[in-house]
Amino acid sequence: MARIVLLLLGGLGALCAGNGVFMDKLSSKKLCADEECVYTISLAKAQEDYNAPDCRFINIKKGQQIYVYSKLVKENGAGEFWAGSVYGDQQDEMGIVGYFPSNLVEEQRVYQQATKEVPTT
């Protein structure tokens, strides 16, 4: 009986992993400093806390510094989101990259202009 349960659970896990969860695109284009969107555009400071609604987004806390790597092109009445990473608990530790609402941050320093328009994947 235990083997049957393990086989069923394994099959269910494979089924979920293969299909995934479909999420709508936030935008079809983004603005970056380079073609690969790896160079930092600016440094921003969070003005409010933000709790990520899904895995595409990052949590930010008021006062955190955020490195901005790309800015989504606003489409179809959707809000404007930027992609970046925040400092971790240790000042020199970088977190994961994800989206956050641009209206919750203030750019502190611009390093490069985001002039390259790149399609999102």
PDB file of C-alpha atoms in Angstrom:
ATOM      1  CA  MET A   1       0.000   0.000   0.000  1.00  0.00           C
ATOM      2  CA  ALA A   2       2.837   2.411   0.880  1.00  0.00           C
ATOM      3  CA  ARG A   3       4.440   1.808  -2.548  1.00  0.00           C
ATOM      4  CA  ILE A   4       1.210   2.701  -4.319  1.00  0.00           C
ATOM      5  CA  VAL A   5       0.915   5.961  -2.355  1.00  0.00           C
ATOM      6  CA  LEU A   6       4.537   6.849  -3.147  1.00  0.00           C
ATOM      7  CA  LEU A   7       4.013   6.122  -6.839  1.00  0.00           C
ATOM      8  CA  LEU A   8       0.857   8.254  -6.925  1.00  0.00           C
ATOM      9  CA  LEU A   9       2.567  11.145  -5.133  1.00  0.00           C
ATOM     10  CA  GLY A  10       5.563  10.936  -7.461  1.00  0.00           C
ATOM     11  CA  GLY A  11       3.299  10.962 -10.511  1.00  0.00           C
ATOM     12  CA  LEU A  12       1.335  13.926  -9.193  1.00  0.00           C
ATOM     13  CA  GLY A  13       4.560  15.831  -8.532  1.00  0.00           C
ATOM     14  CA  ALA A  14       5.792  15.143 -12.075  1.00  0.00           C
ATOM     15  CA  LEU A  15       2.433  16.214 -13.520  1.00  0.00           C
ATOM     16  CA  CYS A  16       2.486  19.534 -11.622  1.00  0.00           C
ATOM     17  CA  ALA A  17       6.120  20.225 -12.497  1.00  0.00           C
ATOM     18  CA  GLY A  18       5.526  19.503 -16.183  1.00  0.00           C
ATOM     19  CA  ASN A  19       2.495  21.730 -16.590  1.00  0.00           C
ATOM     20  CA  GLY A  20       3.394  24.574 -14.223  1.00  0.00           C
ATOM     21  CA  VAL A  21       1.153  27.508 -13.489  1.00  0.00           C
ATOM     22  CA  PHE A  22       0.319  29.920 -16.302  1.00  0.00           C
ATOM     23  CA  MET A  23       0.832  33.577 -15.431  1.00  0.00           C
ATOM     24  CA  ASP A  24      -0.035  36.504 -17.672  1.00  0.00           C
ATOM     25  CA  LYS A  25       2.845  38.613 -18.948  1.00  0.00           C
ATOM     26  CA  LEU A  26       3.204  41.947 -17.214  1.00  0.00           C
ATOM     27  CA  SER A  27       4.512  43.535 -20.418  1.00  0.00           C
ATOM     28  CA  SER A  28       5.878  42.467 -23.785  1.00  0.00           C
ATOM     29  CA  LYS A  29       8.873  44.860 -23.642  1.00  0.00           C
ATOM     30  CA  LYS A  30      11.326  46.207 -21.094  1.00  0.00           C
ATOM     31  CA  LEU A  31      13.909  48.970 -21.072  1.00  0.00           C
ATOM     32  CA  CYS A  32      17.466  48.061 -20.094  1.00  0.00           C
ATOM     33  CA  ALA A  33      20.955  49.545 -20.184  1.00  0.00           C
ATOM     34  CA  ASP A  34      22.199  46.635 -22.343  1.00  0.00           C
ATOM     35  CA  GLU A  35      20.774  43.845 -24.538  1.00  0.00           C
ATOM     36  CA  GLU A  36      20.988  41.209 -21.761  1.00  0.00           C
ATOM     37  CA  CYS A  37      19.600  43.491 -18.990  1.00  0.00           C
ATOM     38  CA  VAL A  38      22.473  42.613 -16.631  1.00  0.00           C
ATOM     39  CA  TYR A  39      23.899  46.077 -15.986  1.00  0.00           C
ATOM     40  CA  THR A  40      22.484  48.193 -13.192  1.00  0.00           C
ATOM     41  CA  ILE A  41      20.384  51.129 -14.356  1.00  0.00           C
ATOM     42  CA  SER A  42      19.929  52.825 -11.016  1.00  0.00           C
ATOM     43  CA  LEU A  43      19.776  52.561  -7.256  1.00  0.00           C
ATOM     44  CA  ALA A  44      16.368  53.135  -5.657  1.00  0.00           C
ATOM     45  CA  LYS A  45      15.124  53.361  -2.094  1.00  0.00           C
ATOM     46  CA  ALA A  46      11.848  51.744  -0.997  1.00  0.00           C
ATOM     47  CA  GLN A  47       9.347  54.297   0.318  1.00  0.00           C
ATOM     48  CA  GLU A  48       6.860  51.634   1.501  1.00  0.00           C
ATOM     49  CA  ASP A  49       6.719  47.920   2.296  1.00  0.00           C
ATOM     50  CA  TYR A  50       5.569  45.583  -0.495  1.00  0.00           C
ATOM     51  CA  ASN A  51       4.581  41.919  -0.171  1.00  0.00           C
ATOM     52  CA  ALA A  52       5.121  39.929  -3.358  1.00  0.00           C
ATOM     53  CA  PRO A  53       1.888  38.376  -4.719  1.00  0.00           C
ATOM     54  CA  ASP A  54       3.715  35.568  -6.589  1.00  0.00           C
ATOM     55  CA  CYS A  55       7.168  34.247  -7.507  1.00  0.00           C
ATOM     56  CA  ARG A  56       7.813  36.881 -10.194  1.00  0.00           C
ATOM     57  CA  PHE A  57       7.937  39.653  -7.600  1.00  0.00           C
ATOM     58  CA  ILE A  58      10.214  40.493  -4.659  1.00  0.00           C
ATOM     59  CA  ASN A  59       9.347  41.633  -1.157  1.00  0.00           C
ATOM     60  CA  ILE A  60      10.643  45.053  -0.270  1.00  0.00           C
ATOM     61  CA  LYS A  61      10.747  46.868   3.042  1.00  0.00           C
ATOM     62  CA  LYS A  62      10.656  50.602   3.566  1.00  0.00           C
ATOM     63  CA  GLY A  63      14.189  51.980   3.538  1.00  0.00           C
ATOM     64  CA  GLN A  64      15.778  49.088   1.594  1.00  0.00           C
ATOM     65  CA  GLN A  65      18.140  49.873  -1.260  1.00  0.00           C
ATOM     66  CA  ILE A  66      17.198  48.233  -4.578  1.00  0.00           C
ATOM     67  CA  TYR A  67      19.406  47.793  -7.633  1.00  0.00           C
ATOM     68  CA  VAL A  68      17.255  48.335 -10.752  1.00  0.00           C
ATOM     69  CA  TYR A  69      18.098  46.261 -13.854  1.00  0.00           C
ATOM     70  CA  SER A  70      15.108  46.842 -16.126  1.00  0.00           C
ATOM     71  CA  LYS A  71      11.892  48.822 -16.399  1.00  0.00           C
ATOM     72  CA  LEU A  72       8.824  47.255 -17.994  1.00  0.00           C
ATOM     73  CA  VAL A  73       7.134  49.254 -20.731  1.00  0.00           C
ATOM     74  CA  LYS A  74       3.656  50.181 -19.508  1.00  0.00           C
ATOM     75  CA  GLU A  75       0.906  48.496 -21.562  1.00  0.00           C
ATOM     76  CA  ASN A  76      -2.887  48.151 -21.553  1.00  0.00           C
ATOM     77  CA  GLY A  77      -3.484  50.123 -18.383  1.00  0.00           C
ATOM     78  CA  ALA A  78      -1.213  47.854 -16.326  1.00  0.00           C
ATOM     79  CA  GLY A  79       0.849  49.406 -13.566  1.00  0.00           C
ATOM     80  CA  GLU A  80       4.498  50.124 -14.132  1.00  0.00           C
ATOM     81  CA  PHE A  81       6.920  47.563 -12.705  1.00  0.00           C
ATOM     82  CA  TRP A  82      10.680  47.519 -12.469  1.00  0.00           C
ATOM     83  CA  ALA A  83      12.986  44.528 -11.981  1.00  0.00           C
ATOM     84  CA  GLY A  84      15.696  44.623  -9.373  1.00  0.00           C
ATOM     85  CA  SER A  85      17.294  43.052  -6.339  1.00  0.00           C
ATOM     86  CA  VAL A  86      17.468  44.216  -2.747  1.00  0.00           C
ATOM     87  CA  TYR A  87      20.226  44.006  -0.201  1.00  0.00           C
ATOM     88  CA  GLY A  88      19.856  41.086   2.185  1.00  0.00           C
ATOM     89  CA  ASP A  89      20.262  41.340   5.937  1.00  0.00           C
ATOM     90  CA  GLN A  90      24.014  41.654   5.397  1.00  0.00           C
ATOM     91  CA  GLN A  91      24.939  44.884   3.574  1.00  0.00           C
ATOM     92  CA  ASP A  92      27.096  43.112   0.982  1.00  0.00           C
ATOM     93  CA  GLU A  93      24.632  40.259   0.304  1.00  0.00           C
ATOM     94  CA  MET A  94      22.441  40.575  -2.809  1.00  0.00           C
ATOM     95  CA  GLY A  95      18.995  39.004  -2.941  1.00  0.00           C
ATOM     96  CA  ILE A  96      17.037  37.479  -5.795  1.00  0.00           C
ATOM     97  CA  VAL A  97      15.891  39.510  -8.789  1.00  0.00           C
ATOM     98  CA  GLY A  98      12.179  40.186  -9.179  1.00  0.00           C
ATOM     99  CA  TYR A  99       9.578  42.807 -10.049  1.00  0.00           C
ATOM    100  CA  PHE A 100       8.183  45.510  -7.788  1.00  0.00           C
ATOM    101  CA  PRO A 101       5.876  48.520  -8.371  1.00  0.00           C
ATOM    102  CA  SER A 102       7.900  51.557  -9.419  1.00  0.00           C
ATOM    103  CA  ASN A 103       5.583  53.935  -7.561  1.00  0.00           C
ATOM    104  CA  LEU A 104       6.788  52.499  -4.216  1.00  0.00           C
ATOM    105  CA  VAL A 105      10.419  53.520  -4.707  1.00  0.00           C
ATOM    106  CA  GLU A 106      12.432  56.666  -5.295  1.00  0.00           C
ATOM    107  CA  GLU A 107      15.469  56.560  -7.570  1.00  0.00           C
ATOM    108  CA  GLN A 108      18.493  57.758  -5.619  1.00  0.00           C
ATOM    109  CA  ARG A 109      21.165  57.492  -8.310  1.00  0.00           C
ATOM    110  CA  VAL A 110      21.040  56.784 -12.056  1.00  0.00           C
ATOM    111  CA  TYR A 111      24.083  54.868 -13.312  1.00  0.00           C
ATOM    112  CA  GLN A 112      23.055  54.353 -16.951  1.00  0.00           C
ATOM    113  CA  GLN A 113      20.084  55.359 -19.066  1.00  0.00           C
ATOM    114  CA  ALA A 114      17.651  52.558 -19.932  1.00  0.00           C
ATOM    115  CA  THR A 115      17.630  53.043 -23.700  1.00  0.00           C
ATOM    116  CA  LYS A 116      17.645  49.446 -25.026  1.00  0.00           C
ATOM    117  CA  GLU A 117      14.138  48.079 -25.671  1.00  0.00           C
ATOM    118  CA  VAL A 118      14.184  44.311 -25.199  1.00  0.00           C
ATOM    119  CA  PRO A 119      11.282  41.814 -25.541  1.00  0.00           C
ATOM    120  CA  THR A 120      10.274  40.050 -22.326  1.00  0.00           C
ATOM    121  CA  THR A 121      10.212  36.271 -22.139  1.00  0.00           C
TER     122      THR A 121
END
